[in-house]
Amino acid sequence: PLNTNTDVPMEQKGIKLSIITVNLNNAKGLSKTIDSVLEQLNPDAEFLIIDGGSVDQSLTMIKEVAHKLSYWISEKDSGIYAAMNKGIEKAKGNHLLFLNSGDTLVADQSLAILFSLLADDPDILSCCIRVEANGPKDELRSPIKNFSHQNLLLDSLPHQSTLIKRSLFLEHGYYDEELRIAADWDFWLRLAPYPIFYKHSALVLSRMEREGLGANMNNDHFHERLLIFGRYAKGLRLNFFWLRLMYRNRKLLAWYMQKPMKTSSSKKHR
């Protein structure tokens, strides 16, 4: 693997935020993300890039800013969540933000505002996100108001605009690398039974590229969501919540009725 020395000559004590960017052959998107982050990077935050062995210009870009990174590596891995888990292992911040290649911070003072929102040390802080749209205006998505099992079955939290306390991964496990598309949703549902200090904010923190792996539904996405759904929806009684759940997942359910379940997982890729 290609990587820097992990002991970068910078003071690591008191790092409040680790911004982790995962990339694979997306030099154009990586350039936007790097510019977005470095414009706001300060001594309270660190920036890590986990590259999956790119063969485009990504590695050149990373090397150009290596002196501003607390850690980077370029090596083949088994998928996006394996790369994100590498970032978790190397991060030193109290909270983590996964801003993958092509995703950008929106406001000029995003990090300064974030630090004020983190003053009471929440386990999870979720902000609004703009999603690239086909039309002239981006789609604005707001986080859920309450971190509960039922709310999380209906919806997920966008990792591009959600800060996660690093200790949660140490206590409850990392992302499930057997999942390729929705392991972040699985992680939220795994946390649901515990007393999580959750905050949501109207701050529009980031903008997500429409081309992200989980942005568009396909058969693989449906199959994986159905697998996760089965893990955490057991034992729920048929009531108004179930009707809402079925409506929100009507495309998933329609697909399930038409296609048989796969008995073996498909080949991992990004």
Short mmCIF file of N, CA and C in Angstrom, two decimals, residues 18-111:
data_model
loop_
_atom_site.label_atom_id
_atom_site.label_comp_id
_atom_site.label_asym_id
_atom_site.label_seq_id
_atom_site.Cartn_x
_atom_site.Cartn_y
_atom_site.Cartn_z
N SER A 18 -12.75 14.50 13.04
CA SER A 18 -12.00 13.84 11.97
C SER A 18 -12.89 13.77 10.75
N ILE A 19 -12.44 14.38 9.65
CA ILE A 19 -13.17 14.30 8.39
C ILE A 19 -12.50 13.21 7.55
N ILE A 20 -13.27 12.20 7.22
CA ILE A 20 -12.75 11.03 6.51
C ILE A 20 -13.33 10.98 5.11
N THR A 21 -12.45 10.96 4.12
CA THR A 21 -12.88 10.88 2.72
C THR A 21 -12.43 9.56 2.12
N VAL A 22 -13.38 8.82 1.58
CA VAL A 22 -13.11 7.56 0.89
C VAL A 22 -13.22 7.81 -0.61
N ASN A 23 -12.29 7.25 -1.37
CA ASN A 23 -12.25 7.52 -2.80
C ASN A 23 -11.80 6.29 -3.58
N LEU A 24 -12.34 6.15 -4.78
CA LEU A 24 -11.85 5.16 -5.73
C LEU A 24 -12.08 5.67 -7.15
N ASN A 25 -10.99 6.03 -7.82
CA ASN A 25 -11.04 6.45 -9.23
C ASN A 25 -12.06 7.56 -9.48
N ASN A 26 -12.11 8.51 -8.61
CA ASN A 26 -13.00 9.66 -8.78
C ASN A 26 -12.20 10.94 -8.55
N ALA A 27 -11.19 11.15 -9.38
CA ALA A 27 -10.29 12.29 -9.21
C ALA A 27 -11.04 13.61 -9.28
N LYS A 28 -12.00 13.72 -10.17
CA LYS A 28 -12.77 14.96 -10.30
C LYS A 28 -13.53 15.25 -9.01
N GLY A 29 -14.23 14.26 -8.49
CA GLY A 29 -14.97 14.45 -7.26
C GLY A 29 -14.05 14.67 -6.08
N LEU A 30 -12.93 13.95 -6.02
CA LEU A 30 -11.99 14.09 -4.92
C LEU A 30 -11.43 15.51 -4.87
N SER A 31 -11.16 16.09 -6.03
CA SER A 31 -10.65 17.46 -6.09
C SER A 31 -11.62 18.44 -5.43
N LYS A 32 -12.91 18.27 -5.71
CA LYS A 32 -13.92 19.15 -5.11
C LYS A 32 -13.97 18.97 -3.59
N THR A 33 -13.89 17.73 -3.15
CA THR A 33 -13.96 17.46 -1.71
C THR A 33 -12.75 18.04 -0.99
N ILE A 34 -11.57 17.80 -1.54
CA ILE A 34 -10.34 18.32 -0.92
C ILE A 34 -10.39 19.84 -0.80
N ASP A 35 -10.75 20.53 -1.88
CA ASP A 35 -10.83 21.99 -1.84
C ASP A 35 -11.83 22.45 -0.78
N SER A 36 -12.96 21.78 -0.71
CA SER A 36 -14.01 22.13 0.23
C SER A 36 -13.53 22.01 1.67
N VAL A 37 -12.82 20.94 1.97
CA VAL A 37 -12.39 20.69 3.34
C VAL A 37 -11.21 21.58 3.72
N LEU A 38 -10.21 21.68 2.86
CA LEU A 38 -9.01 22.43 3.20
C LEU A 38 -9.28 23.92 3.38
N GLU A 39 -10.33 24.43 2.75
CA GLU A 39 -10.69 25.83 2.93
C GLU A 39 -11.07 26.13 4.38
N GLN A 40 -11.54 25.12 5.11
CA GLN A 40 -12.04 25.33 6.47
C GLN A 40 -11.23 24.61 7.55
N LEU A 41 -10.29 23.79 7.14
CA LEU A 41 -9.54 22.98 8.10
C LEU A 41 -8.81 23.86 9.11
N ASN A 42 -8.89 23.49 10.38
CA ASN A 42 -8.22 24.25 11.44
C ASN A 42 -7.65 23.28 12.46
N PRO A 43 -6.93 23.77 13.47
CA PRO A 43 -6.27 22.86 14.41
C PRO A 43 -7.21 21.96 15.21
N ASP A 44 -8.51 22.27 15.21
CA ASP A 44 -9.47 21.43 15.92
C ASP A 44 -9.96 20.25 15.08
N ALA A 45 -9.56 20.20 13.82
CA ALA A 45 -10.04 19.15 12.92
C ALA A 45 -8.86 18.53 12.17
N GLU A 46 -9.05 17.28 11.79
CA GLU A 46 -8.05 16.59 10.97
C GLU A 46 -8.74 16.03 9.74
N PHE A 47 -7.94 15.76 8.70
CA PHE A 47 -8.46 15.30 7.41
C PHE A 47 -7.72 14.03 7.02
N LEU A 48 -8.49 12.96 6.76
CA LEU A 48 -7.92 11.68 6.35
C LEU A 48 -8.51 11.28 5.00
N ILE A 49 -7.68 10.71 4.13
CA ILE A 49 -8.16 10.20 2.84
C ILE A 49 -7.80 8.73 2.73
N ILE A 50 -8.81 7.91 2.49
CA ILE A 50 -8.64 6.47 2.31
C ILE A 50 -8.97 6.15 0.86
N ASP A 51 -7.95 5.83 0.09
CA ASP A 51 -8.11 5.56 -1.34
C ASP A 51 -8.02 4.06 -1.59
N GLY A 52 -8.89 3.56 -2.47
CA GLY A 52 -8.96 2.13 -2.71
C GLY A 52 -8.06 1.62 -3.81
N GLY A 53 -6.91 2.28 -4.01
CA GLY A 53 -5.99 1.85 -5.07
C GLY A 53 -6.34 2.43 -6.41
N SER A 54 -6.67 3.70 -6.46
CA SER A 54 -7.09 4.36 -7.70
C SER A 54 -5.98 4.34 -8.75
N VAL A 55 -6.40 4.27 -10.01
CA VAL A 55 -5.44 4.29 -11.12
C VAL A 55 -5.62 5.54 -11.99
N ASP A 56 -6.46 6.47 -11.54
CA ASP A 56 -6.60 7.74 -12.26
C ASP A 56 -5.66 8.76 -11.61
N GLN A 57 -6.01 10.03 -11.61
CA GLN A 57 -5.14 11.07 -11.07
C GLN A 57 -5.34 11.29 -9.57
N SER A 58 -6.14 10.45 -8.94
CA SER A 58 -6.43 10.64 -7.52
C SER A 58 -5.17 10.64 -6.66
N LEU A 59 -4.27 9.69 -6.92
CA LEU A 59 -3.08 9.57 -6.09
C LEU A 59 -2.19 10.80 -6.21
N THR A 60 -2.11 11.36 -7.39
CA THR A 60 -1.33 12.59 -7.58
C THR A 60 -1.90 13.72 -6.75
N MET A 61 -3.23 13.84 -6.75
CA MET A 61 -3.88 14.89 -5.96
C MET A 61 -3.63 14.70 -4.48
N ILE A 62 -3.72 13.46 -4.02
CA ILE A 62 -3.52 13.19 -2.60
C ILE A 62 -2.10 13.56 -2.18
N LYS A 63 -1.12 13.18 -2.99
CA LYS A 63 0.27 13.48 -2.66
C LYS A 63 0.54 14.98 -2.61
N GLU A 64 -0.17 15.74 -3.44
CA GLU A 64 0.02 17.19 -3.46
C GLU A 64 -0.42 17.85 -2.16
N VAL A 65 -1.38 17.24 -1.47
CA VAL A 65 -1.88 17.83 -0.21
C VAL A 65 -1.52 16.98 0.99
N ALA A 66 -0.62 16.02 0.80
CA ALA A 66 -0.31 15.07 1.87
C ALA A 66 0.15 15.75 3.14
N HIS A 67 0.86 16.87 3.01
CA HIS A 67 1.37 17.57 4.19
C HIS A 67 0.25 18.19 5.03
N LYS A 68 -0.94 18.28 4.47
CA LYS A 68 -2.08 18.84 5.19
C LYS A 68 -3.00 17.75 5.76
N LEU A 69 -2.67 16.51 5.49
CA LEU A 69 -3.48 15.38 5.94
C LEU A 69 -2.87 14.77 7.18
N SER A 70 -3.70 14.29 8.07
CA SER A 70 -3.19 13.57 9.24
C SER A 70 -2.88 12.12 8.87
N TYR A 71 -3.55 11.63 7.82
CA TYR A 71 -3.30 10.26 7.39
C TYR A 71 -3.87 10.07 6.00
N TRP A 72 -3.16 9.28 5.16
CA TRP A 72 -3.74 8.83 3.90
C TRP A 72 -3.13 7.48 3.54
N ILE A 73 -3.87 6.75 2.74
CA ILE A 73 -3.40 5.46 2.26
C ILE A 73 -4.06 5.17 0.92
N SER A 74 -3.37 4.45 0.07
CA SER A 74 -3.94 4.01 -1.21
C SER A 74 -3.63 2.53 -1.39
N GLU A 75 -4.65 1.70 -1.26
CA GLU A 75 -4.49 0.26 -1.43
C GLU A 75 -5.85 -0.35 -1.75
N LYS A 76 -5.84 -1.48 -2.41
CA LYS A 76 -7.09 -2.15 -2.74
C LYS A 76 -7.78 -2.62 -1.46
N ASP A 77 -9.10 -2.56 -1.48
CA ASP A 77 -9.88 -3.01 -0.33
C ASP A 77 -11.13 -3.72 -0.84
N SER A 78 -11.95 -4.18 0.08
CA SER A 78 -13.12 -4.99 -0.29
C SER A 78 -14.38 -4.17 -0.52
N GLY A 79 -14.30 -2.85 -0.39
CA GLY A 79 -15.49 -2.04 -0.62
C GLY A 79 -15.47 -0.77 0.19
N ILE A 80 -16.48 0.05 -0.01
CA ILE A 80 -16.52 1.37 0.60
C ILE A 80 -16.54 1.31 2.12
N TYR A 81 -17.24 0.33 2.70
CA TYR A 81 -17.32 0.28 4.16
C TYR A 81 -16.04 -0.26 4.79
N ALA A 82 -15.30 -1.09 4.06
CA ALA A 82 -13.98 -1.49 4.53
C ALA A 82 -13.07 -0.27 4.59
N ALA A 83 -13.18 0.60 3.59
CA ALA A 83 -12.38 1.82 3.57
C ALA A 83 -12.79 2.76 4.70
N MET A 84 -14.09 2.90 4.93
CA MET A 84 -14.56 3.76 6.01
C MET A 84 -14.11 3.22 7.36
N ASN A 85 -14.09 1.90 7.53
CA ASN A 85 -13.60 1.31 8.76
C ASN A 85 -12.11 1.59 8.98
N LYS A 86 -11.34 1.62 7.90
CA LYS A 86 -9.93 1.99 8.02
C LYS A 86 -9.80 3.40 8.56
N GLY A 87 -10.66 4.28 8.05
CA GLY A 87 -10.64 5.66 8.52
C GLY A 87 -10.97 5.76 9.99
N ILE A 88 -11.93 4.97 10.45
CA ILE A 88 -12.29 4.97 11.87
C ILE A 88 -11.09 4.56 12.72
N GLU A 89 -10.38 3.53 12.27
CA GLU A 89 -9.24 3.02 13.02
C GLU A 89 -8.13 4.06 13.16
N LYS A 90 -7.96 4.89 12.15
CA LYS A 90 -6.86 5.87 12.15
C LYS A 90 -7.26 7.23 12.70
N ALA A 91 -8.55 7.49 12.80
CA ALA A 91 -9.02 8.81 13.24
C ALA A 91 -8.71 9.04 14.71
N LYS A 92 -8.44 10.30 15.05
CA LYS A 92 -8.14 10.68 16.43
C LYS A 92 -9.17 11.66 16.99
N GLY A 93 -10.12 12.08 16.17
CA GLY A 93 -11.10 13.06 16.62
C GLY A 93 -12.16 12.45 17.52
N ASN A 94 -12.78 13.30 18.31
CA ASN A 94 -13.87 12.87 19.18
C ASN A 94 -15.10 12.49 18.35
N HIS A 95 -15.35 13.24 17.27
CA HIS A 95 -16.45 12.96 16.35
C HIS A 95 -15.90 12.74 14.94
N LEU A 96 -16.62 11.95 14.16
CA LEU A 96 -16.22 11.62 12.80
C LEU A 96 -17.27 12.12 11.81
N LEU A 97 -16.79 12.58 10.65
CA LEU A 97 -17.67 12.96 9.55
C LEU A 97 -17.15 12.30 8.29
N PHE A 98 -18.00 11.49 7.64
CA PHE A 98 -17.61 10.82 6.41
C PHE A 98 -18.07 11.66 5.21
N LEU A 99 -17.12 12.33 4.60
CA LEU A 99 -17.41 13.18 3.44
C LEU A 99 -16.65 12.58 2.27
N ASN A 100 -17.31 11.71 1.53
CA ASN A 100 -16.62 10.94 0.51
C ASN A 100 -16.41 11.73 -0.78
N SER A 101 -15.60 11.20 -1.66
CA SER A 101 -15.20 11.95 -2.85
C SER A 101 -16.41 12.39 -3.66
N GLY A 102 -16.44 13.67 -3.99
CA GLY A 102 -17.57 14.28 -4.69
C GLY A 102 -18.50 15.03 -3.76
N ASP A 103 -18.50 14.68 -2.46
CA ASP A 103 -19.30 15.40 -1.46
C ASP A 103 -18.52 16.62 -0.99
N THR A 104 -19.23 17.69 -0.67
CA THR A 104 -18.57 18.93 -0.27
C THR A 104 -19.28 19.58 0.91
N LEU A 105 -18.52 20.37 1.66
CA LEU A 105 -19.11 21.22 2.68
C LEU A 105 -19.78 22.40 1.99
N VAL A 106 -20.92 22.83 2.49
CA VAL A 106 -21.70 23.86 1.81
C VAL A 106 -21.33 25.27 2.27
N ALA A 107 -21.55 25.55 3.54
CA ALA A 107 -21.34 26.90 4.04
C ALA A 107 -19.86 27.16 4.32
N ASP A 108 -19.44 28.42 4.17
CA ASP A 108 -18.05 28.80 4.39
C ASP A 108 -17.62 28.56 5.83
N GLN A 109 -18.55 28.71 6.76
CA GLN A 109 -18.24 28.57 8.17
C GLN A 109 -18.83 27.29 8.78
N SER A 110 -18.99 26.25 7.95
CA SER A 110 -19.62 25.02 8.42
C SER A 110 -18.94 24.45 9.66
N LEU A 111 -17.62 24.36 9.64
CA LEU A 111 -16.92 23.73 10.75
C LEU A 111 -17.01 24.58 12.01
#
